[in-house]
Every structure is written in structure tokens, then in C-alpha cells.
């Protein structure tokens, strides 16, 4: 069945793998016309159909939108790993909505969950009121959390915007501790000792330490497990809440249900978004009950076993704040997103898709390391589970530059942009990340099969080879797809 997942029943469904859909091996997208024998643009006024959208977009939308320029695809249908555009071309989507689509596009369990809510007559917008749909989501979410957090968890929904859950978590930590500074962990931090994030001699400790277990926007950089364990110990000793941002890494993406599970660390606060909504906008902050309400300061000390005393031997005084008000937003807890999210969480858990991601992710990394050994422009491959980055750099190490149509490409960002374009010509959608935009990121859905994975890697290898040959002055044959 389409969308069937691995685990007890074996590999995920094979809905898009066959050659008849243009997705086997090094195949190219197939131009599929409608049953009536005409394309989407044949109907209606000239130039008004969906195929003309890329031409109209630059005159209608802000130039700040970059996706339509890097990926000039007009999707009209999607299922699992596959996206079909207005011209009937099919692509393997390894961006998965930047990680929001844990089960790929339009998975049957997600669609069924949404239909049940629509058919029930239940309110679609309840703005924080308790509903059966919300209760079912929270119940399923608690099943997945690290046990030491689940037993004391409090869930607060917030606006689904990109920074809303982070703002909520920071406000929570500040309210609970009465302190303002929040330390954000960067690559510079975890190249040094964990204590650098929270030094004992820096005066008043911060309100919290915030980190991403795998930093996707920084180029798919994984925080070492041992370093994270040291940080947990130090923050506990100094009564500083540890905040883990699992926006992109959660729900099985890294090969564990939550990326912090790899290290065995239990954070005080989890920031959740993207995949928890089952493809719809949803965000939440899960925190230890010691951070909740009027007694948060005393409870936090008991929870972390920390001790703060002034020069007279008394507990140092911090202003008490109510931690319950942060995170309010009009569109928090959308009912359709809660239903889709609960179905996604349950499916990933029951079908053991995190384990599947760990297995396939290891095979992808192995294949990409072979690619790095073959092509000098592949500087590094890294990642965890199905969150993988391939860093591009010319042999001279030039990484600067804005991705452009440089031919041949010279900088790392130009190489990555060229690989992305060549992938698109071959029917593969990939994303770019990293401060220099020189990392090709693979985020396939957790239901991806071994056969589909092989097709993805074949197309990616072809794209890298084409770019590498062009860099060396050998122009490869044009691989763009010809509609038929």
C-alpha cells in the first residue's frame, strides 16, 4: 500500500519506485499529461495556468523569497517522496519541507486524521481551549518523550511561526529564573570545553543554555554526545535550564525519536515544531514542571539539585515571575495540525521509523563518503539519520560568494548551487544550507525505501560528476529533461 512504512512489516511502501513513474536509478522526470491529453495550461486564458507561475512570480512576490528562484518547480500533486509539477514532471523530494514532512507528502494516516476532524463538525480553531483532538495529541506526545521529562512534562502551545517556540522557551526560562541572558551554543562552543557555555566565574549564571543537537542551518553540524552530557552536568550543577531545540531534529529524523536521545541527556525544555504538525503548522514547548508557575524558582532548584547562596549563606534572591503567560498566540494549537501531528507521532513510533532512518542514514553516509573520495569538490559529508549534509568546496578552499550561475563554478557556494541545479535537471530536489550556502542537505522522508534511496544517490552522484567535470573544463552532455 502506498505510504506503508517499515518496522514490523518490513520496508516502507514502494509507491514511487517503479520505472513507469520515471524514478528508477538515474532516470529523469517524466512529463505526464492529463487524461484528456492536454496540459494544465491548455485550459483557460492564455498564460493563466499553473505552468506560467514561475514567470509571474517575480512580478508579484517579494524578492526576499528565494526558493522559487533556486527551485523553479510548480508542484500540483505529491505523494510520499514524489512531487509532480504543472508540466507533469516528477521529482524525488529530498527537502521534505525542510524537515516538516516526516512521512512525506499526503501520507494516508495523515489524510485520514485530517478527514476525521473535518467530518466530525468539531471546531477548526479553538485557540488554546482543551479539545479531544488536543488531548489525543498531548497523550501521544508524552509517550515519545525521554522518560525523565515525560513524567514531569508540561506542554504549552505557541504560534507556529519560525521563532515563536524559541521565544516562548526563552521567556519561560527567564520567568522561571528571574535572569535575562540566554547562552546559545554555536560551533565555537562545542569545539571547546562544555563549561565555556556556563562558566562558574562569570558572575550570575544565565537564564538558560539553548542548543540544537544537530545544527541544520549551520551546515548539518552535530553536537558531540559526550560534550552534550558534560553540558547537562554543568548546567544542572549551576541551576541553569538546558533548552534543546528539536525543531528540525525531532520525530525520528536523526535516527532516534528525539536527537537528545542519542546522548541519553534529558533537557529541561524541548522546542518542537515542523514534523510534529504532520505537515501542517504547529509548534509547542515541552518543559519540566519545575519551571511552571509561581513556585518555579524553588522547584527548579530542587529539580537541578543546584545551590545558590549569597555572602551571608542565604539563598540569593531572584525576582519571581509568573511563567504561565508566555507563548500565547492566536493560532496556537490548530485542530487539523494537532490531528495530523498525533497521527504522525503514533505512526513513527509504532512503525519504528527512527530505527529505519538510522539504518538508511548510515548507508547514505557511506555512499557519500565514497563520492567524496572520488570528487575533490566534495569536501565533507556528515549528519545523523536522515539529516545529512554534503559540503562543497573547490580544491583551493574558496567558500565565499553568493550562489550564482557561474560556469564553471569557482566558490563553494557556486558549486553547491550548481549541484542543486543539476539535481533538479535529474528529477531530484535538494536544499542548500550553511553560512556560505555551500552544503547540499538531504532530508528525505522517514518512509523512504532502499530502492528510492538508491535512485536519490544515483542522481546526486550524476549531478556532482557533471559539476566536477565542468569545473575541470570538461563540459558534460546536457542532462535537462525533454517533455514527452
Coordinates of C-alpha atoms in Angstrom, one line a residue, residues 116-480:
X116 CA -11.9 12.7 10.6
X117 CA -11.7 16.1 12.1
X118 CA -13.3 17.8 9.1
X119 CA -16.2 15.2 9.0
X120 CA -16.8 15.4 12.8
X121 CA -18.0 19.0 12.9
X122 CA -15.5 19.9 15.6
X123 CA -14.2 23.4 15.7
X124 CA -11.1 24.0 13.5
X125 CA -9.9 26.8 15.7
X126 CA -10.1 26.6 19.5
X127 CA -7.3 28.9 20.4
X128 CA -6.0 27.0 23.4
X129 CA -9.2 25.5 24.7
X130 CA -8.9 21.8 25.6
X131 CA -10.5 19.6 22.9
X132 CA -10.4 15.8 22.3
X133 CA -8.0 16.4 19.4
X134 CA -5.6 18.3 21.6
X135 CA -5.8 15.8 24.4
X136 CA -5.1 13.0 21.9
X137 CA -2.0 14.8 20.6
X138 CA -0.6 15.5 24.1
X139 CA -1.2 11.9 25.1
X140 CA 0.8 10.7 22.1
X141 CA 3.5 13.3 22.5
X142 CA 4.1 12.3 26.1
X143 CA 4.6 8.6 25.0
X144 CA 7.5 9.7 22.9
X145 CA 9.4 11.9 25.3
X146 CA 12.5 11.0 27.3
X147 CA 11.1 9.2 30.4
X148 CA 12.6 11.6 32.9
X149 CA 10.9 14.5 31.2
X150 CA 7.6 12.8 30.3
X151 CA 6.9 12.1 34.0
X152 CA 7.1 15.8 34.8
X153 CA 6.2 17.4 31.5
X154 CA 4.1 20.4 30.8
X155 CA 3.1 21.3 27.3
X156 CA 2.4 24.8 26.1
X157 CA 1.4 25.5 22.5
X158 CA 2.6 28.7 20.8
X159 CA 2.3 30.4 17.5
X160 CA 3.5 28.3 14.6
X161 CA 5.9 30.9 13.3
X162 CA 9.6 30.1 12.9
X163 CA 10.8 31.9 16.0
X164 CA 7.6 31.6 18.2
X165 CA 8.6 28.4 20.1
X166 CA 12.1 29.7 20.7
X167 CA 10.8 33.0 22.0
X168 CA 8.4 31.1 24.2
X169 CA 11.1 28.8 25.6
X170 CA 13.4 31.8 26.3
X171 CA 10.6 33.7 28.0
X172 CA 9.8 30.6 30.1
X173 CA 13.4 30.3 31.3
X174 CA 13.7 34.0 32.1
X175 CA 10.4 34.0 34.0
X176 CA 11.4 30.9 36.0
X177 CA 14.9 32.0 36.9
X178 CA 14.5 35.8 37.1
X179 CA 17.6 36.2 34.9
X180 CA 17.8 37.6 31.4
X181 CA 20.9 36.3 29.5
X182 CA 20.5 33.1 27.4
X183 CA 23.5 31.4 26.0
X184 CA 23.1 29.9 22.5
X185 CA 25.5 27.1 21.7
X186 CA 27.5 27.5 18.5
X187 CA 30.2 25.6 16.8
X188 CA 32.8 27.6 18.6
X189 CA 31.3 26.4 21.9
X190 CA 31.4 22.7 21.3
X191 CA 34.9 22.9 19.9
X192 CA 35.9 24.0 23.5
X193 CA 35.0 22.6 26.9
X194 CA 31.3 22.5 27.7
X195 CA 32.0 24.7 30.7
X196 CA 32.6 27.6 28.3
X197 CA 28.9 27.9 27.9
X198 CA 28.3 28.4 31.5
X199 CA 31.5 29.5 33.3
X200 CA 31.4 29.4 37.1
X201 CA 33.4 32.6 37.4
X202 CA 31.2 34.7 35.1
X203 CA 29.0 36.1 37.9
X204 CA 25.3 35.5 37.8
X205 CA 24.5 32.4 35.7
X206 CA 22.4 32.7 32.5
X207 CA 18.7 32.1 32.4
X208 CA 19.3 29.1 30.2
X209 CA 21.5 27.4 27.7
X210 CA 19.9 26.8 24.2
X211 CA 21.2 24.4 21.6
X212 CA 20.3 22.4 18.6
X213 CA 21.5 18.8 18.8
X214 CA 22.2 19.0 15.1
X215 CA 22.6 22.5 13.7
X216 CA 20.9 22.3 10.3
X217 CA 21.2 25.9 9.3
X218 CA 24.9 25.9 10.1
X219 CA 25.6 23.1 7.7
X220 CA 24.3 20.0 9.5
X221 CA 26.8 20.1 12.4
X222 CA 26.2 17.5 15.1
X223 CA 26.9 18.4 18.8
X224 CA 29.1 15.5 20.1
X225 CA 27.2 13.3 22.6
X226 CA 29.9 13.3 25.2
X227 CA 30.1 17.1 25.0
X228 CA 26.3 17.3 25.5
X229 CA 26.5 15.1 28.5
X230 CA 29.1 17.3 30.1
X231 CA 27.0 20.4 29.3
X232 CA 24.0 18.8 31.0
X233 CA 26.0 18.0 34.1
X234 CA 27.4 21.6 34.3
X235 CA 24.1 23.3 33.8
X236 CA 22.5 21.1 36.4
X237 CA 25.2 22.0 38.9
X238 CA 24.7 25.7 38.3
X239 CA 20.9 25.6 38.2
X240 CA 20.7 26.6 34.6
X241 CA 17.8 25.2 32.5
X242 CA 19.0 23.3 29.4
X243 CA 16.9 24.1 26.4
X244 CA 17.1 21.7 23.4
X245 CA 15.7 23.0 20.1
X246 CA 14.3 19.9 18.3
X247 CA 12.5 21.9 15.6
X248 CA 14.3 20.1 12.8
X249 CA 15.8 17.1 14.5
X250 CA 12.7 15.7 16.2
X251 CA 10.3 12.9 15.4
X252 CA 12.8 10.3 14.3
X253 CA 14.8 12.5 11.8
X254 CA 18.2 11.7 13.3
X255 CA 17.7 8.0 13.9
X256 CA 16.2 8.5 17.4
X257 CA 12.8 9.9 18.2
X258 CA 14.5 13.0 19.7
X259 CA 18.1 13.8 18.9
X260 CA 18.9 14.3 22.6
X261 CA 18.1 10.6 23.0
X262 CA 21.4 9.7 21.3
X263 CA 23.3 11.1 24.3
X264 CA 21.0 10.0 27.0
X265 CA 20.5 13.6 28.1
X266 CA 17.2 14.9 29.4
X267 CA 16.8 18.6 28.8
X268 CA 14.6 20.8 30.9
X269 CA 12.9 22.3 27.9
X270 CA 12.2 20.9 24.4
X271 CA 11.3 23.2 21.5
X272 CA 9.1 21.4 19.0
X273 CA 7.9 22.3 15.5
X274 CA 8.0 21.2 11.9
X275 CA 7.4 17.4 11.9
X276 CA 5.1 17.4 15.0
X277 CA 2.4 19.0 12.9
X278 CA 2.3 16.2 10.4
X279 CA 2.9 18.7 7.5
X280 CA 0.7 21.4 9.0
X281 CA 1.9 24.4 11.1
X282 CA 2.2 23.5 14.7
X283 CA 4.7 24.4 17.5
X284 CA 4.9 23.6 21.2
X285 CA 7.3 23.9 24.1
X286 CA 7.6 21.0 26.5
X287 CA 9.2 21.8 29.8
X288 CA 9.8 20.2 33.2
X289 CA 7.0 21.2 35.7
X290 CA 9.7 22.7 37.9
X291 CA 9.7 25.6 35.5
X292 CA 6.0 26.2 35.8
X293 CA 4.0 28.8 37.7
X294 CA 4.6 30.8 40.9
X295 CA 6.9 28.3 42.6
X296 CA 9.1 27.8 39.6
X297 CA 12.3 29.1 41.3
X298 CA 12.2 26.8 44.3
X299 CA 11.1 23.8 42.2
X300 CA 13.9 24.5 39.7
X301 CA 16.5 24.3 42.5
X302 CA 15.1 21.1 43.7
X303 CA 14.9 19.6 40.2
X304 CA 18.5 20.5 39.3
X305 CA 20.0 20.0 42.8
X306 CA 21.7 23.3 42.5
X307 CA 22.6 25.7 45.3
X308 CA 22.9 29.5 45.1
X309 CA 23.8 31.4 48.3
X310 CA 24.8 34.9 49.0
X311 CA 27.7 36.0 51.2
X312 CA 25.6 35.6 54.3
X313 CA 24.8 32.0 53.4
X314 CA 21.2 32.6 52.4
X315 CA 19.7 31.8 49.0
X316 CA 20.5 34.6 46.6
X317 CA 17.3 36.4 45.7
X318 CA 16.0 36.5 42.2
X319 CA 12.8 38.3 41.3
X320 CA 9.9 35.9 40.9
X321 CA 7.9 36.0 37.7
X322 CA 4.9 34.1 36.6
X323 CA 6.0 31.6 33.9
X324 CA 2.5 30.8 32.7
X325 CA 1.7 33.7 30.4
X326 CA 4.4 33.3 27.7
X327 CA 3.6 31.7 24.4
X328 CA 0.1 33.0 23.9
X329 CA -0.8 33.3 20.3
X330 CA -4.0 33.4 18.2
X331 CA -3.2 30.5 16.0
X332 CA -1.7 28.1 18.6
X333 CA -2.8 24.5 18.6
X334 CA -4.6 24.4 15.3
X335 CA -7.0 21.4 15.4
X336 CA -6.1 20.0 12.0
X337 CA -2.4 20.2 12.8
X338 CA -3.0 18.5 16.1
X339 CA -4.8 15.6 14.4
X340 CA -2.2 15.3 11.7
X341 CA 0.6 15.6 14.3
X342 CA -0.8 12.9 16.6
X343 CA -1.2 10.5 13.6
X344 CA 2.4 11.2 12.6
X345 CA 3.8 10.8 16.1
X346 CA 2.0 7.5 16.5
X347 CA 3.0 6.2 13.1
X348 CA 6.7 7.0 13.6
X349 CA 6.6 5.3 17.0
X350 CA 4.6 2.2 16.0
X351 CA 6.5 1.6 12.8
X352 CA 9.9 2.3 14.4
X353 CA 10.7 4.7 11.7
X354 CA 13.5 6.3 13.7
X355 CA 15.4 3.0 13.5
X356 CA 14.7 2.9 9.8
X357 CA 16.2 6.4 9.5
X358 CA 19.3 5.3 11.4
X359 CA 19.8 2.3 9.1
X360 CA 19.3 4.1 5.8
X361 CA 21.1 7.2 7.0
X362 CA 24.2 5.1 7.7
X363 CA 24.1 3.7 4.2
X364 CA 23.7 7.1 2.6
X365 CA 26.7 8.5 4.5
X366 CA 28.8 5.5 3.4
X367 CA 27.9 6.1 -0.2
X368 CA 28.5 9.8 0.1
X369 CA 31.9 9.2 1.6
X370 CA 32.8 7.2 -1.5
X371 CA 31.6 10.2 -3.5
X372 CA 33.9 12.4 -1.5
X373 CA 36.8 10.1 -2.2
X374 CA 36.1 10.3 -5.9
X375 CA 35.5 14.0 -6.4
X376 CA 37.7 16.7 -4.9
X377 CA 34.9 19.2 -4.8
X378 CA 33.1 17.2 -2.1
X379 CA 34.9 18.5 1.0
X380 CA 33.0 16.7 3.7
X381 CA 29.9 14.6 4.3
X382 CA 28.2 14.5 7.7
X383 CA 24.9 14.0 9.5
X384 CA 22.8 11.7 11.6
X385 CA 20.0 9.5 10.5
X386 CA 18.2 11.1 7.5
X387 CA 19.6 14.6 8.2
X388 CA 22.6 14.7 6.0
X389 CA 24.9 17.4 4.6
X390 CA 27.4 17.3 1.8
X391 CA 29.8 20.2 1.9
X392 CA 31.1 21.5 -1.4
X393 CA 34.5 23.3 -1.8
X394 CA 36.9 23.8 -4.6
X395 CA 40.4 22.4 -4.0
X396 CA 41.7 25.9 -3.2
X397 CA 39.2 26.1 -0.4
X398 CA 37.3 29.2 -1.7
X399 CA 34.0 29.1 0.1
X400 CA 32.8 32.7 -0.2
X401 CA 30.5 34.0 -2.8
X402 CA 26.8 34.2 -3.5
X403 CA 25.3 31.2 -5.3
X404 CA 25.2 32.2 -8.9
X405 CA 25.1 30.8 -12.4
X406 CA 28.9 30.8 -12.5
X407 CA 30.1 28.5 -15.3
X408 CA 32.4 26.9 -14.3
X409 CA 31.6 27.4 -10.6
X410 CA 34.6 28.6 -8.5
X411 CA 33.4 29.0 -4.9
X412 CA 31.9 26.5 -2.5
X413 CA 28.5 28.3 -2.7
X414 CA 28.6 28.3 -6.5
X415 CA 29.5 24.6 -6.6
X416 CA 26.6 23.8 -4.3
X417 CA 24.2 25.9 -6.3
X418 CA 25.4 24.1 -9.5
X419 CA 24.9 20.7 -7.9
X420 CA 21.4 21.7 -6.8
X421 CA 20.5 22.8 -10.4
X422 CA 22.0 19.6 -11.9
X423 CA 20.0 17.6 -9.3
X424 CA 16.8 19.4 -10.4
X425 CA 17.6 18.5 -14.1
X426 CA 17.7 14.9 -13.0
X427 CA 14.5 14.9 -11.1
X428 CA 15.9 15.4 -7.6
X429 CA 15.0 18.3 -5.2
X430 CA 17.7 19.1 -2.6
X431 CA 18.1 22.1 -0.3
X432 CA 21.2 24.2 0.4
X433 CA 22.3 25.3 3.9
X434 CA 25.3 26.5 5.8
X435 CA 26.6 30.1 6.4
X436 CA 28.2 30.1 3.0
X437 CA 25.3 28.2 1.3
X438 CA 27.8 25.5 0.3
X439 CA 26.2 22.5 1.9
X440 CA 23.8 20.3 0.0
X441 CA 21.3 19.0 2.5
X442 CA 19.3 15.7 2.2
X443 CA 16.2 15.4 4.3
X444 CA 14.2 12.6 2.7
X445 CA 11.0 11.5 4.5
X446 CA 11.3 8.7 7.0
X447 CA 9.3 6.4 4.8
X448 CA 11.9 6.4 2.0
X449 CA 12.7 2.9 0.8
X450 CA 16.1 1.4 -0.1
X451 CA 15.2 1.5 -3.8
X452 CA 14.3 5.1 -3.6
X453 CA 17.4 5.9 -1.7
X454 CA 19.5 4.3 -4.4
X455 CA 17.7 6.4 -7.0
X456 CA 18.4 9.6 -5.0
X457 CA 22.1 8.7 -4.6
X458 CA 22.5 7.8 -8.3
X459 CA 21.0 11.2 -9.3
X460 CA 23.1 13.1 -6.8
X461 CA 26.3 11.3 -7.9
X462 CA 25.5 12.2 -11.6
X463 CA 25.0 15.8 -10.6
X464 CA 28.3 16.0 -8.7
X465 CA 30.1 14.4 -11.6
X466 CA 28.6 16.9 -14.0
X467 CA 29.6 19.9 -11.9
X468 CA 33.1 18.5 -11.2
X469 CA 33.7 17.9 -15.0
X470 CA 32.6 21.4 -15.8
X471 CA 34.9 22.8 -13.1
X472 CA 37.8 20.9 -14.7
X473 CA 36.9 22.3 -18.1
X474 CA 35.1 19.3 -19.5
X475 CA 31.5 20.2 -20.3
X476 CA 29.2 17.2 -19.7
X477 CA 26.3 16.5 -22.0
X478 CA 23.2 18.4 -21.2
X479 CA 21.0 16.4 -18.9
X480 CA 17.9 18.5 -18.8

